[in-house]
mmCIF file of C-alpha atoms in Angstrom:
data_model
loop_
_atom_site.group_PDB
_atom_site.id
_atom_site.type_symbol
_atom_site.label_atom_id
_atom_site.label_comp_id
_atom_site.label_asym_id
_atom_site.label_seq_id
_atom_site.Cartn_x
_atom_site.Cartn_y
_atom_site.Cartn_z
ATOM 1 C CA MET A 1 -0.996 15.814 27.338
ATOM 2 C CA ASP A 2 0.619 16.067 23.917
ATOM 3 C CA ILE A 3 -2.215 16.534 21.423
ATOM 4 C CA TYR A 4 -2.602 18.255 18.081
ATOM 5 C CA PHE A 5 -5.588 19.420 16.042
ATOM 6 C CA ARG A 6 -6.464 18.933 12.383
ATOM 7 C CA LEU A 7 -9.381 18.797 10.007
ATOM 8 C CA ALA A 8 -11.186 15.471 10.206
ATOM 9 C CA LYS A 9 -10.826 12.939 7.409
ATOM 10 C CA GLU A 10 -13.423 10.412 6.363
ATOM 11 C CA ASP A 11 -11.279 7.710 7.974
ATOM 12 C CA ASP A 12 -11.900 9.439 11.332
ATOM 13 C CA LEU A 13 -15.680 9.001 11.149
ATOM 14 C CA ASP A 14 -15.737 5.723 13.053
ATOM 15 C CA SER A 15 -13.980 7.314 16.040
ATOM 16 C CA ILE A 16 -16.075 10.477 15.813
ATOM 17 C CA VAL A 17 -19.428 8.692 15.770
ATOM 18 C CA TYR A 18 -18.290 6.446 18.607
ATOM 19 C CA MET A 19 -17.472 9.517 20.746
ATOM 20 C CA LEU A 20 -20.799 11.163 19.859
ATOM 21 C CA ALA A 21 -22.659 8.034 20.988
ATOM 22 C CA ASP A 22 -20.536 7.389 24.082
ATOM 23 C CA ASP A 23 -22.509 9.296 26.707
ATOM 24 C CA VAL A 24 -25.949 9.235 28.309
ATOM 25 C CA LEU A 25 -27.620 11.662 25.881
ATOM 26 C CA GLY A 26 -25.649 10.645 22.795
ATOM 27 C CA SER A 27 -26.500 6.989 23.257
ATOM 28 C CA LYS A 28 -30.175 7.920 22.809
ATOM 29 C CA ARG A 29 -29.775 9.960 19.624
ATOM 30 C CA GLU A 30 -26.759 8.505 17.816
ATOM 31 C CA LYS A 31 -26.419 5.099 16.242
ATOM 32 C CA TYR A 32 -22.949 3.613 16.315
ATOM 33 C CA GLU A 33 -22.872 0.457 14.225
ATOM 34 C CA GLN A 34 -20.795 -1.079 11.456
ATOM 35 C CA PRO A 35 -21.023 -0.127 8.756
ATOM 36 C CA LEU A 36 -21.757 3.453 9.763
ATOM 37 C CA LEU A 37 -25.093 4.850 8.672
ATOM 38 C CA GLU A 38 -24.911 6.470 5.249
ATOM 39 C CA ASN A 39 -26.279 9.707 6.776
ATOM 40 C CA TYR A 40 -23.070 10.139 8.787
ATOM 41 C CA ILE A 41 -21.003 9.832 5.626
ATOM 42 C CA LYS A 42 -23.250 12.256 3.722
ATOM 43 C CA ALA A 43 -23.099 14.748 6.598
ATOM 44 C CA PHE A 44 -19.308 14.480 6.685
ATOM 45 C CA HIS A 45 -19.092 15.267 2.962
ATOM 46 C CA SER A 46 -21.446 18.241 3.343
ATOM 47 C CA ILE A 47 -19.357 19.625 6.200
ATOM 48 C CA ASN A 48 -16.091 18.893 4.414
ATOM 49 C CA THR A 49 -17.090 20.731 1.231
ATOM 50 C CA ASP A 50 -18.588 23.784 2.971
ATOM 51 C CA PRO A 51 -15.996 26.548 3.468
ATOM 52 C CA ASN A 52 -17.936 27.802 6.496
ATOM 53 C CA ASN A 53 -17.843 24.485 8.352
ATOM 54 C CA GLU A 54 -14.899 22.723 9.908
ATOM 55 C CA LEU A 55 -14.916 19.353 11.627
ATOM 56 C CA ILE A 56 -11.873 19.370 13.895
ATOM 57 C CA VAL A 57 -10.326 16.385 15.629
ATOM 58 C CA ALA A 58 -7.899 16.324 18.518
ATOM 59 C CA CYS A 59 -5.270 13.604 18.151
ATOM 60 C CA LYS A 60 -2.889 11.978 20.589
ATOM 61 C CA GLU A 61 -0.231 10.489 18.369
ATOM 62 C CA GLU A 62 -2.402 9.030 15.579
ATOM 63 C CA THR A 63 -5.481 8.342 17.722
ATOM 64 C CA VAL A 64 -8.509 10.638 17.539
ATOM 65 C CA VAL A 65 -9.383 11.619 21.120
ATOM 66 C CA GLY A 66 -11.668 14.608 20.604
ATOM 67 C CA VAL A 67 -13.947 16.282 18.093
ATOM 68 C CA GLN A 68 -15.856 19.512 17.541
ATOM 69 C CA GLN A 69 -17.637 21.158 14.643
ATOM 70 C CA LEU A 70 -17.213 24.871 13.947
ATOM 71 C CA THR A 71 -19.685 26.748 11.784
ATOM 72 C CA PHE A 72 -18.945 30.289 10.640
ATOM 73 C CA THR A 73 -22.016 32.390 9.887
ATOM 74 C CA PRO A 74 -22.285 35.895 8.453
ATOM 75 C CA TYR A 75 -24.910 38.114 10.094
ATOM 76 C CA LEU A 76 -26.438 41.432 9.204
ATOM 77 C CA THR A 77 -26.495 42.258 12.899
ATOM 78 C CA HIS A 78 -23.345 43.521 14.566
ATOM 79 C CA GLN A 79 -22.646 45.565 11.446
ATOM 80 C CA GLY A 80 -22.441 42.561 9.171
ATOM 81 C CA GLY A 81 -20.206 40.603 11.547
ATOM 82 C CA TRP A 82 -19.381 36.926 11.578
ATOM 83 C CA ARG A 83 -19.885 34.523 14.444
ATOM 84 C CA ALA A 84 -18.653 31.035 15.133
ATOM 85 C CA THR A 85 -20.826 28.276 16.537
ATOM 86 C CA VAL A 86 -19.301 25.279 18.292
ATOM 87 C CA GLU A 87 -21.224 21.994 18.165
ATOM 88 C CA GLY A 88 -20.695 18.329 18.902
ATOM 89 C CA VAL A 89 -17.810 18.683 21.360
ATOM 90 C CA ARG A 90 -16.783 15.269 22.631
ATOM 91 C CA THR A 91 -13.694 13.623 24.038
ATOM 92 C CA ALA A 92 -12.803 9.958 24.238
ATOM 93 C CA ALA A 93 -13.483 8.347 27.611
ATOM 94 C CA SER A 94 -9.757 7.573 27.938
ATOM 95 C CA VAL A 95 -8.839 11.286 28.072
ATOM 96 C CA ARG A 96 -11.792 12.842 29.915
ATOM 97 C CA GLY A 97 -10.685 15.089 32.734
ATOM 98 C CA LYS A 98 -7.193 15.476 31.250
ATOM 99 C CA GLY A 99 -7.628 18.865 29.561
ATOM 100 C CA VAL A 100 -8.424 17.757 26.017
ATOM 101 C CA GLY A 101 -11.868 19.390 26.076
ATOM 102 C CA SER A 102 -10.399 22.668 27.314
ATOM 103 C CA GLU A 103 -7.763 22.598 24.584
ATOM 104 C CA LEU A 104 -10.437 21.910 21.951
ATOM 105 C CA ILE A 105 -12.435 24.952 23.031
ATOM 106 C CA LYS A 106 -9.358 27.187 23.267
ATOM 107 C CA TRP A 107 -8.422 26.072 19.747
ATOM 108 C CA ALA A 108 -11.947 26.928 18.558
ATOM 109 C CA ILE A 109 -11.703 30.398 20.109
ATOM 110 C CA ASP A 110 -8.390 31.038 18.359
ATOM 111 C CA ARG A 111 -9.809 29.766 15.059
ATOM 112 C CA ALA A 112 -12.840 32.053 15.381
ATOM 113 C CA LYS A 113 -10.498 34.999 15.911
ATOM 114 C CA GLN A 114 -8.495 33.989 12.821
ATOM 115 C CA ARG A 115 -11.723 33.967 10.800
ATOM 116 C CA GLY A 116 -12.598 37.477 12.025
ATOM 117 C CA CYS A 117 -15.569 36.472 14.157
ATOM 118 C CA HIS A 118 -16.872 38.948 16.725
ATOM 119 C CA VAL A 119 -18.417 36.248 18.925
ATOM 120 C CA ILE A 120 -18.220 32.509 19.488
ATOM 121 C CA GLN A 121 -21.298 30.729 20.730
ATOM 122 C CA LEU A 122 -22.453 27.271 21.704
ATOM 123 C CA THR A 123 -25.331 25.492 23.311
ATOM 124 C CA THR A 124 -25.298 22.729 25.854
ATOM 125 C CA ASP A 125 -28.200 20.568 26.888
ATOM 126 C CA LYS A 126 -29.776 21.535 30.211
ATOM 127 C CA LYS A 127 -29.342 17.895 31.210
ATOM 128 C CA ARG A 128 -25.558 18.493 31.179
ATOM 129 C CA PRO A 129 -24.887 20.734 34.207
ATOM 130 C CA ASP A 130 -21.226 19.666 34.291
ATOM 131 C CA ALA A 131 -20.821 20.815 30.678
ATOM 132 C CA LEU A 132 -22.367 24.183 31.527
ATOM 133 C CA ARG A 133 -19.880 24.654 34.377
ATOM 134 C CA PHE A 134 -17.042 23.571 32.050
ATOM 135 C CA TYR A 135 -17.939 26.208 29.436
ATOM 136 C CA GLU A 136 -18.402 28.886 32.096
ATOM 137 C CA ARG A 137 -14.902 28.139 33.434
ATOM 138 C CA LEU A 138 -13.619 28.842 29.908
ATOM 139 C CA GLY A 139 -15.292 32.261 29.871
ATOM 140 C CA PHE A 140 -18.637 31.544 28.217
ATOM 141 C CA LYS A 141 -21.667 33.258 29.725
ATOM 142 C CA ALA A 142 -25.320 32.237 29.536
ATOM 143 C CA THR A 143 -26.516 35.580 28.142
ATOM 144 C CA HIS A 144 -29.394 34.282 26.002
ATOM 145 C CA GLU A 145 -32.155 31.724 26.317
ATOM 146 C CA GLY A 146 -31.962 29.196 23.499
ATOM 147 C CA LEU A 147 -35.028 27.562 22.000
ATOM 148 C CA LYS A 148 -35.376 24.547 19.736
ATOM 149 C CA LEU A 149 -38.214 22.951 17.826
ATOM 150 C CA GLU A 150 -37.785 19.299 16.889
ATOM 151 C CA LEU A 151 -38.864 18.653 13.274
#
């Protein structure tokens, strides 16, 4: 599949929010409606103006078919190293199973290397066993137990 990657633009938000909401878990926590919630627009601007955050879209021709957010974080551990965190990986239903998700993650790995990161990390919900297998096929290992506290 002929796709390319670029930084997201505000005009892409409609497609991005739709993809975030277009699955079993996302439909319970996202709200896709027109006009989009102001919080989505505010979050986009915060991401877009932060040099350590990148919202990346995968495009087929001019259509957005995938998205992921990369956050680059400096740490005192690992001798002051940087790490990349991947969040919000989604692909459009029309391209699922066609390699777009794999290309997104491979792109993220290359970008993390370009930024000098020593590790790239992500989380996936335990209710997504297929996603866990997908990430493991791409070389990720479940080496830590992640914890969250809803606020």
